[in-house]
Coordinates of C-alpha atoms in Angstrom, one line a residue:
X1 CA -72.7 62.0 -105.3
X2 CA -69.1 63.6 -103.6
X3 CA -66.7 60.4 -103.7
X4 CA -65.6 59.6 -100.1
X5 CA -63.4 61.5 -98.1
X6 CA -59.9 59.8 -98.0
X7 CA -59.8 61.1 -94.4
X8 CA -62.8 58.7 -94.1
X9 CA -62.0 55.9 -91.6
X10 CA -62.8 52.1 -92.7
X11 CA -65.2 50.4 -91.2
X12 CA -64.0 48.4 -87.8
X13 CA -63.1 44.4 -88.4
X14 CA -65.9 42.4 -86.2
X15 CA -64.6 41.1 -82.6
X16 CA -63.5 37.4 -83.1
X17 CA -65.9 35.7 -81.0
X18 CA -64.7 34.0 -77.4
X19 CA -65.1 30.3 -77.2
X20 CA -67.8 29.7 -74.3
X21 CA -66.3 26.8 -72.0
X22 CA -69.6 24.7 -73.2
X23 CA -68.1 25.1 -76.9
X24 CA -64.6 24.5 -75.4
X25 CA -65.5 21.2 -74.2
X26 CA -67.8 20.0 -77.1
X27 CA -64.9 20.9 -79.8
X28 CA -62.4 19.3 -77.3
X29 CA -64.6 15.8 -77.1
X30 CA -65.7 16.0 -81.0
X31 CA -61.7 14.7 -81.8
X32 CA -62.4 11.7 -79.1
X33 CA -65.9 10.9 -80.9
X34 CA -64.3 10.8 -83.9
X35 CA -61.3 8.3 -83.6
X36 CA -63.2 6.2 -81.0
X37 CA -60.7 3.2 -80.8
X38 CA -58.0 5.4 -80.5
X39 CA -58.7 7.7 -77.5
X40 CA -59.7 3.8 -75.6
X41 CA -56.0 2.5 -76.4
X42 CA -54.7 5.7 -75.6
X43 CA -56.4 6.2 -72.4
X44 CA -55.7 2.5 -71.5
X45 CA -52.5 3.6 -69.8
X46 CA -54.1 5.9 -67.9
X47 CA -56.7 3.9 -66.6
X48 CA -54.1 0.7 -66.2
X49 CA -52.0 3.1 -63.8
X50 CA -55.4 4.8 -61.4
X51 CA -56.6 1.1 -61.5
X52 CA -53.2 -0.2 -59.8
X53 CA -53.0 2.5 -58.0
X54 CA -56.6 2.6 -56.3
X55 CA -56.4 -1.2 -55.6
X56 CA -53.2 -1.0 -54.4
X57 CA -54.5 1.5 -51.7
X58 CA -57.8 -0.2 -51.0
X59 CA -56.4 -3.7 -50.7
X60 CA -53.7 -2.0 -48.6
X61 CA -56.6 -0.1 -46.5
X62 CA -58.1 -3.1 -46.1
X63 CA -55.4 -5.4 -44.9
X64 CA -54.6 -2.8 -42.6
X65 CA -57.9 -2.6 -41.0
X66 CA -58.4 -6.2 -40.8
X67 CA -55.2 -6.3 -38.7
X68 CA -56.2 -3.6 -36.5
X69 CA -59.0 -5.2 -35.9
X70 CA -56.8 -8.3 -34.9
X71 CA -54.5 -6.7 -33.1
X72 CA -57.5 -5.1 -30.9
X73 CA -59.6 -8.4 -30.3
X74 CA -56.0 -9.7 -29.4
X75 CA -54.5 -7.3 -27.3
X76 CA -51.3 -5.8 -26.7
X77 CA -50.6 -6.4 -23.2
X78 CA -49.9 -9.9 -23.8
X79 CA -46.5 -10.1 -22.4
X80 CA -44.1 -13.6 -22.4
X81 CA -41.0 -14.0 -20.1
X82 CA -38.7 -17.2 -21.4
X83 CA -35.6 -18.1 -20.7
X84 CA -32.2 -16.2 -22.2
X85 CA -28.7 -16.6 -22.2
X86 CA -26.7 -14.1 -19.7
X87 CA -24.1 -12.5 -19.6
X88 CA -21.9 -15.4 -19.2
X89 CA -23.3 -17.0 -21.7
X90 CA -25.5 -19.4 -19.1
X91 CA -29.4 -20.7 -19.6
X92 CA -30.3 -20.7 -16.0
X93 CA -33.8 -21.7 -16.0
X94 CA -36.3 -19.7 -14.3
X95 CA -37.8 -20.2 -10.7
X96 CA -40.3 -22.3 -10.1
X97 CA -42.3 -19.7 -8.0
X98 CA -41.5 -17.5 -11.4
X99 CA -45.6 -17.4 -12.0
X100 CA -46.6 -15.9 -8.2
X101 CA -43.4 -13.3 -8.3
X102 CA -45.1 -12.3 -11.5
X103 CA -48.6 -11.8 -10.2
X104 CA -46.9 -9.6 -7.5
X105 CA -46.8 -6.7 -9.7
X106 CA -49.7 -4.6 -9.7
X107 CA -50.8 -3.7 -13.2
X108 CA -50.5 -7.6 -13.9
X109 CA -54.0 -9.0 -14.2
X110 CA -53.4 -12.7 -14.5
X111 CA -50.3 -15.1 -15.5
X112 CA -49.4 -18.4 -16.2
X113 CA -47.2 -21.0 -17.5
X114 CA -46.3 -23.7 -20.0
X115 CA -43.0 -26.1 -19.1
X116 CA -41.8 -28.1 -21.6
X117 CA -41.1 -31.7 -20.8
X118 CA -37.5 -32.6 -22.1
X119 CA -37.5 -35.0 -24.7
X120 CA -41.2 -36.1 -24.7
X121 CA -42.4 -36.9 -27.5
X122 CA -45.8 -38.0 -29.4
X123 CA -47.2 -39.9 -32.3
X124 CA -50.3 -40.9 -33.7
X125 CA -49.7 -44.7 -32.5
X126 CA -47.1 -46.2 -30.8
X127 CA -45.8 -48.0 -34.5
X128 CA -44.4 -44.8 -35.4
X129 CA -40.6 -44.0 -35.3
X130 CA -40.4 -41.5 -32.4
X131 CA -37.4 -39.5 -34.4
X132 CA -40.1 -38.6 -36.8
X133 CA -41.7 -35.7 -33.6
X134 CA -42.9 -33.2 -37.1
X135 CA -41.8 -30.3 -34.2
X136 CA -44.3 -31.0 -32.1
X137 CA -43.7 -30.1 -28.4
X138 CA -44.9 -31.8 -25.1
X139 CA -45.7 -28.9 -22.9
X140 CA -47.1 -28.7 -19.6
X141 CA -49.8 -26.5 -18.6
X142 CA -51.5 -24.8 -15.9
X143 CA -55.3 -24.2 -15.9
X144 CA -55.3 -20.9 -16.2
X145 CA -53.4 -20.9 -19.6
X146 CA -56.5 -20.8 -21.8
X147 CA -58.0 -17.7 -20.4
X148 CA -54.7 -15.9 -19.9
X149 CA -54.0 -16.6 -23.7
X150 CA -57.2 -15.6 -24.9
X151 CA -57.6 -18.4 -26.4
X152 CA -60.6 -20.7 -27.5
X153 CA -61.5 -24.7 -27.9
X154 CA -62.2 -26.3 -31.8
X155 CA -63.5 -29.0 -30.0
X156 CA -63.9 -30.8 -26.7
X157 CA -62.9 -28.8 -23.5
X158 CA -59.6 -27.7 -21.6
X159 CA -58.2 -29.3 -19.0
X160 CA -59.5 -29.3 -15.4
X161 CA -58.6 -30.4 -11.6
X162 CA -59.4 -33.7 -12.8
X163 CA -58.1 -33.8 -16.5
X164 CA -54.8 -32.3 -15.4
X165 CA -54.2 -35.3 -13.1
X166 CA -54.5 -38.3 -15.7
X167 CA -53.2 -39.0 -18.9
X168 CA -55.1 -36.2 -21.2
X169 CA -53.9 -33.9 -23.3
X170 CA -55.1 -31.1 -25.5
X171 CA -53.9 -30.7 -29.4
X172 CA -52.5 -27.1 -30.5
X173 CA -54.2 -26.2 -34.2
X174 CA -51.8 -27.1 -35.9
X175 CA -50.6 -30.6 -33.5
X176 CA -54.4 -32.0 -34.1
X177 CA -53.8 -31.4 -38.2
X178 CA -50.5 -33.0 -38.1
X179 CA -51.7 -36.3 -35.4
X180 CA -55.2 -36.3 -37.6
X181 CA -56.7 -36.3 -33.8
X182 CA -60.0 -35.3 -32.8
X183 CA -61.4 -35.6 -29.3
X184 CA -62.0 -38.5 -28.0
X185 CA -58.8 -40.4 -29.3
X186 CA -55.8 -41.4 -28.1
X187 CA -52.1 -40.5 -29.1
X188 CA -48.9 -42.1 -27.9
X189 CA -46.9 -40.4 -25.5
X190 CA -43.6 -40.9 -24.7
X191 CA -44.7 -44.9 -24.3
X192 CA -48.2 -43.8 -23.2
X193 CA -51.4 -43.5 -24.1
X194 CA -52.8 -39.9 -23.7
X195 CA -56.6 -39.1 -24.7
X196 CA -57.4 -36.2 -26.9
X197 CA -59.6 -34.2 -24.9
X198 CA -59.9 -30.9 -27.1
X199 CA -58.2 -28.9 -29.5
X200 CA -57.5 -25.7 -29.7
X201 CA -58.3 -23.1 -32.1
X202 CA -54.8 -21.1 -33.7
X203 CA -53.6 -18.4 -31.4
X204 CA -51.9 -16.1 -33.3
X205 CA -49.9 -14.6 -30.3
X206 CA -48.6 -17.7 -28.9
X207 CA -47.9 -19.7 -32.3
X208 CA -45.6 -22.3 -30.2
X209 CA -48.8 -23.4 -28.4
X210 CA -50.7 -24.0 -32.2
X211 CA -47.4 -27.1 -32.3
X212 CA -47.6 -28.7 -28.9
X213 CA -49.4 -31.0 -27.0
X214 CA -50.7 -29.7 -23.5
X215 CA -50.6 -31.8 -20.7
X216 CA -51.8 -30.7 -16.9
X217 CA -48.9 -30.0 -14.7
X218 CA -49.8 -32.9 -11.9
X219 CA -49.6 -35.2 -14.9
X220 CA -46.5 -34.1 -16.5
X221 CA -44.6 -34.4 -13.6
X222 CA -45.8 -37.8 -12.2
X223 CA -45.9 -39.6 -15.7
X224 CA -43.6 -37.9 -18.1
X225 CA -40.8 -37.0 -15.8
X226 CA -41.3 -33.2 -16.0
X227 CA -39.1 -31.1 -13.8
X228 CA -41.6 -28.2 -12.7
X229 CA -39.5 -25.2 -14.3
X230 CA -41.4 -23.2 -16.3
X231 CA -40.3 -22.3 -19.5
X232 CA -42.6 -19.7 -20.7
X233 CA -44.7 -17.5 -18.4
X234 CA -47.6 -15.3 -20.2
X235 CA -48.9 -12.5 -18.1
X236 CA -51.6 -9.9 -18.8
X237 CA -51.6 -6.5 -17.2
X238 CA -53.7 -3.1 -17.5
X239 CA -53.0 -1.4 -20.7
X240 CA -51.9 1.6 -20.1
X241 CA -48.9 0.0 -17.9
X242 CA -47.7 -2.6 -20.0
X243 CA -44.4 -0.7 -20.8
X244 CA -43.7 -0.6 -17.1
X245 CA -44.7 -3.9 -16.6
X246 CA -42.3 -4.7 -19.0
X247 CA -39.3 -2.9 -17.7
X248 CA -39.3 -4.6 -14.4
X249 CA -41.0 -8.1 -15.8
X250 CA -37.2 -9.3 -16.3
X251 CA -36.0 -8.6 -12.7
X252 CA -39.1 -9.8 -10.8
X253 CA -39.1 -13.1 -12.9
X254 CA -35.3 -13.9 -12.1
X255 CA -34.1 -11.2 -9.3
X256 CA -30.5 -13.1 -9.0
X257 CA -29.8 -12.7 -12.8
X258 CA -32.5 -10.3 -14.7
X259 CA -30.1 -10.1 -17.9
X260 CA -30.9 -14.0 -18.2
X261 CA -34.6 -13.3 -18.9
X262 CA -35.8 -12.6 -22.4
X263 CA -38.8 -10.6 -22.1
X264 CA -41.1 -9.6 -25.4
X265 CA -44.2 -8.4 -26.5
X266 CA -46.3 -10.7 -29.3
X267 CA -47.9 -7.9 -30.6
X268 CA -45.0 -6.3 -31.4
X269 CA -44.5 -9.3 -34.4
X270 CA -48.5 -8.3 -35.8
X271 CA -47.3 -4.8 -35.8
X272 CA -44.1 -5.1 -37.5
X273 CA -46.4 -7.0 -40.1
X274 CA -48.2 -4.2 -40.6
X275 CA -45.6 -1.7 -41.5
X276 CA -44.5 -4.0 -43.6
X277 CA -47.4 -4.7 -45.6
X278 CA -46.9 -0.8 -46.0
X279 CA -43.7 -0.6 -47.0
X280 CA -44.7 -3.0 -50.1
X281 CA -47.8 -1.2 -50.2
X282 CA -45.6 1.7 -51.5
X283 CA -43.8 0.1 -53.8
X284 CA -46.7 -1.1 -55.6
X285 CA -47.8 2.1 -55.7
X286 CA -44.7 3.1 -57.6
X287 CA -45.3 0.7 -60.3
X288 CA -48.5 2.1 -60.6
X289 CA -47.0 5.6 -60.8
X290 CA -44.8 4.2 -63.4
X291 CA -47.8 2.6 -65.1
X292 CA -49.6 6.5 -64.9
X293 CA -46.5 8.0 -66.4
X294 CA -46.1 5.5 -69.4
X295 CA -50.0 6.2 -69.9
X296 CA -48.8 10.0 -70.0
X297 CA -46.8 9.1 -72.7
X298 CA -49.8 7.4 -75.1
X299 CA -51.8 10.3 -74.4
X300 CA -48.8 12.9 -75.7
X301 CA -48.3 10.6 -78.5
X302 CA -52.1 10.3 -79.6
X303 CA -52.1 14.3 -79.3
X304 CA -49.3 14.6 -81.7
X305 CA -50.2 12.2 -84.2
X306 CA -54.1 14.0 -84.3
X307 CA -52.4 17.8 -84.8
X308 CA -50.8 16.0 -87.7
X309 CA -53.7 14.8 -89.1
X310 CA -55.6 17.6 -88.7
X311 CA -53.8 20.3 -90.0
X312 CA -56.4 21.2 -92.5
X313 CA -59.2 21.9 -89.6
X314 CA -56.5 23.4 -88.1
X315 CA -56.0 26.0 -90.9
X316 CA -59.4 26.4 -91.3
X317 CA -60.5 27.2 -88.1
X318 CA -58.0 30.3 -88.0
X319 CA -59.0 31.0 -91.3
X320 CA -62.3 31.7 -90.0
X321 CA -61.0 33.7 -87.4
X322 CA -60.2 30.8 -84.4
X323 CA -57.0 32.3 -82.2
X324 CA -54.2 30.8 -81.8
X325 CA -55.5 30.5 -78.0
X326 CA -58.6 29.0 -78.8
X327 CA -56.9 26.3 -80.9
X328 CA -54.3 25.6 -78.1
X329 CA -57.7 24.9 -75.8
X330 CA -59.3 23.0 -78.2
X331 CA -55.9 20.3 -77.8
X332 CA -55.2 21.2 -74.6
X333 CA -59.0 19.8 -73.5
X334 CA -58.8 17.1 -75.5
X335 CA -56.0 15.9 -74.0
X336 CA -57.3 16.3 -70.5
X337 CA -60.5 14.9 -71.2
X338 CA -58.6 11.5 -72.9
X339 CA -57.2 11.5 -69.0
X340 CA -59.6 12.4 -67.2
X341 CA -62.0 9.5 -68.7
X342 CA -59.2 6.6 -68.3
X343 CA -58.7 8.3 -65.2
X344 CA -62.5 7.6 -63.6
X345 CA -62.4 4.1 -66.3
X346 CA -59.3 2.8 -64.0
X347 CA -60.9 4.6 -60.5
X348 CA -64.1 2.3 -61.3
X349 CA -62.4 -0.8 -62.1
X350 CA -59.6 -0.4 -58.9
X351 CA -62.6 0.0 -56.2
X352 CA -64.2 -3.0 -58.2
X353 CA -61.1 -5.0 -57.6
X354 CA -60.9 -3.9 -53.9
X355 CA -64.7 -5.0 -53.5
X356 CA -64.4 -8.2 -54.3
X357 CA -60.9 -9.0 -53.0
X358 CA -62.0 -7.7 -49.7
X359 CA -65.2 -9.7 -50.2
X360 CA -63.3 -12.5 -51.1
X361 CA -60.8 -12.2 -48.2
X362 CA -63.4 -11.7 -45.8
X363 CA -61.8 -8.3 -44.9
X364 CA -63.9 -4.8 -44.2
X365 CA -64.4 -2.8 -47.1
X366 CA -62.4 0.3 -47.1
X367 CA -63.0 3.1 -49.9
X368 CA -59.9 4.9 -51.0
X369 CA -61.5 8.1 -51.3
X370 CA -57.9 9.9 -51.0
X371 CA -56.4 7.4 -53.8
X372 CA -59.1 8.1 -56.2
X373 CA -59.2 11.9 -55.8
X374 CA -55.7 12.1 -56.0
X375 CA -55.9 9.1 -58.7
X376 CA -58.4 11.5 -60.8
X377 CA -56.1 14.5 -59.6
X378 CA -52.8 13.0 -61.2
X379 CA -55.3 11.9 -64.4
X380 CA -55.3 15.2 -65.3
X381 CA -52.2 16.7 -65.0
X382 CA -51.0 13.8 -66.4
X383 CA -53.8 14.6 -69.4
X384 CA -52.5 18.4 -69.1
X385 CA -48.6 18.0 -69.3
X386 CA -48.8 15.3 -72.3
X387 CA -51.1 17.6 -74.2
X388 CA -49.3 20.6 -73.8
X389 CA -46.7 20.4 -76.3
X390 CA -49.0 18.8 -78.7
X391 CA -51.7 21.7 -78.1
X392 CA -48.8 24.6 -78.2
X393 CA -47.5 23.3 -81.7
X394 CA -51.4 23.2 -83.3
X395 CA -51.3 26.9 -82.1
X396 CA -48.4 28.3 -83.5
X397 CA -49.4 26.6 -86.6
X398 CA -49.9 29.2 -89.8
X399 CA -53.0 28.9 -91.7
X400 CA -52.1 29.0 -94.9
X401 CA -49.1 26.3 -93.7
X402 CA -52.1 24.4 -92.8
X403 CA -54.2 24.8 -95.8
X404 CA -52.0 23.8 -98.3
X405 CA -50.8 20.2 -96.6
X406 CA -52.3 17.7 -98.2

């Protein structure tokens, strides 16, 4: 037998094999299986920063739609015309006819008026000091007031042609908590006695009316010395012409001096609520995006610490043929796959909070789909950024380096 050619070629080295994604994923969750406890404390941050986070925004969501709602059942063409100081620094009061100039204007549906009656005040019994008033105003009231205001008995009823005449008087929310009234009692009055003949439920667009006591107008006059000007004047109008309504509100109120007419919208205060819950709404949301990032951290650190201690796979594996590619995977989804669970771990527990706070609260339930897709979205580039340098150094790592650590 001829010994072989030395022109001979060697045989070719086999093709190292690819690493299917299936593989990819099992090798990446095999370090997780292993070290249990660690990959739960490590992925703690993570899922501490998506839980903030999603609550935050379904809490938020929530409030937000619960005030919306509010603000809708309410309305915003509630408009209030009271007395200001003009420009000569005068408080002229407003007309007495202020109510029918008002109902003058076209888009205005309805208006009405409270007047309050100069230093009236009321107490549970007449053995009270009448200094101690607790803020509570004697207002008068027309009949229309109720239904202009939207607004709704707790018990009893509102005043009528023949209530409004005699000495009755309806409690605001708020009045009937501090008086301990209910209907059917008497309070003391400005050194008489006045029957409780309902109270009203809060109004949260007229909160002066939840701290007064309403009496009719006939009666206020003719027993509590009232001088007929009105003092505040609500008006409703269509809703697509309140702004109008409002720009000429001031001059048809008081034509001889407009600029001594404070006009204003209620709504406007529920609004302004709402942006700003918001505003704090994002700051929360920064703490949780501080929350995410020190998460970030654990994960880069757990990464580290397990190329460390697994050197000797490490030199192994490319001892056996693994690339340096391959190896950087292997890290690289382990690292996402620590994020990506704390990352759906926080998701679950956030929309758990939001249930039953909302529950809780009585609000709609709103889902946060956009904050836990972009929760889970932030989980993993989180998971990919912290593993990165981790998952770079276990490729560039020789393997006989790797072999010979002990």
């Amino acid at each position: 037998m001829s010994p072989p050619s030395a022109t001979t070629s060697a045989p070719p080295l086999p093709r190292t094999a690819r690493l299917r994604t299936s593989d990819l994923i099992g090798v990446g969750l095999l370090g997780l299986r292993g070290r249990p406890l660690r990959a739960i404390l490590s992925g703690l941050g993570i899922a501490i920063g998506i839980a903030a986070m999603v609550a935050v925004l379904g809490v938020g969501a929530a409030s937000q739609a619960q005030l919306l709602d509010k603000i809708a059942s309410l309305g915003t063409n509630l408009l209030t015309v009271e007395p200001g100081q003009n420009l000569v620094g005068q408080n002229p009061p407003l007309p007495d006819e202020v109510v029918d100039m008002v109902k003058r204007i076209p888009p205005v549906r309805s208006a009405t008026a409270t007047g309050t009656v100069k230093g009236a005040t009321v107490r549970r019994t007449n053995k009270i000091d009448p200094r101690e008033s607790q803020g509570i105003e004697v207002a008068a009231a027309r009949l229309d007031l109720l239904d202009t205001l939207g607004g709704k008995l707790a018990g009893g009823t509102w005043l009528n042609q023949a209530t409004a005449r005699y000495p009755a008087v309806v409690l605001g929310a708020t009045t009937a908590r501090l008086l301990g009234a209910e209907p059917g009692q008497q309070v003391f009055i400005s050194g008489q006695w006045f029957t409780v003949v309902g109270v009203l439920e809060p109004l949260d667009l007229a909160p002066e009316i939840n701290t007064s006591a309403l009496v009719g107008w006939d009666a206020a006059t003719g027993r509590l010395g009232f001088d007929g000007h009105p003092t505040r004047v609500y008006t409703r109008s269509v809703d697509e012409s309140v702004d109008a309504v409002r720009a000429v509100l001031a001059r048809t109120a008081n034509p001889q001096d407009p600029s001594a007419v404070k006009v204003s919208r209620p709504s406007d205060a529920l609004t302004a609520q709402l942006a700003a819950k918001n505003t704090f709404n994002s700051l929360l949301i920064g703490l949780g995006a501080v929350s995410l990032l020190v998460g970030g951290v654990g994960v880069a650190n757990t990464m580290i610490i397990s190329v460390l201690e697994r050197r000797q796979e490490i030199g192994l594996r490319r001892a056996l043929g693994a690339r340096r590619r391959q190896i950087l995977l292997q890290f690289l989804t382990e690292a996402v796959a620590l994020s990506v669970l704390g990352g759906l771990a926080g998701a679950a527990i956030g929309l758990a909070g939001v249930t039953v706070y909302a529950t809780f609260q009585g609000w709609p339930t709103v889902i946060p789909a956009t904050g836990i897709a972009g929760g889970v979205t932030a989980s993993i580039a989180i998971g990919a950024i912290a593993g990165l340098y981790p998952a770079m150094r276990a490729g560039r790592l020789p393997p006989t380096e790797a072999l010979t650590t002990g």
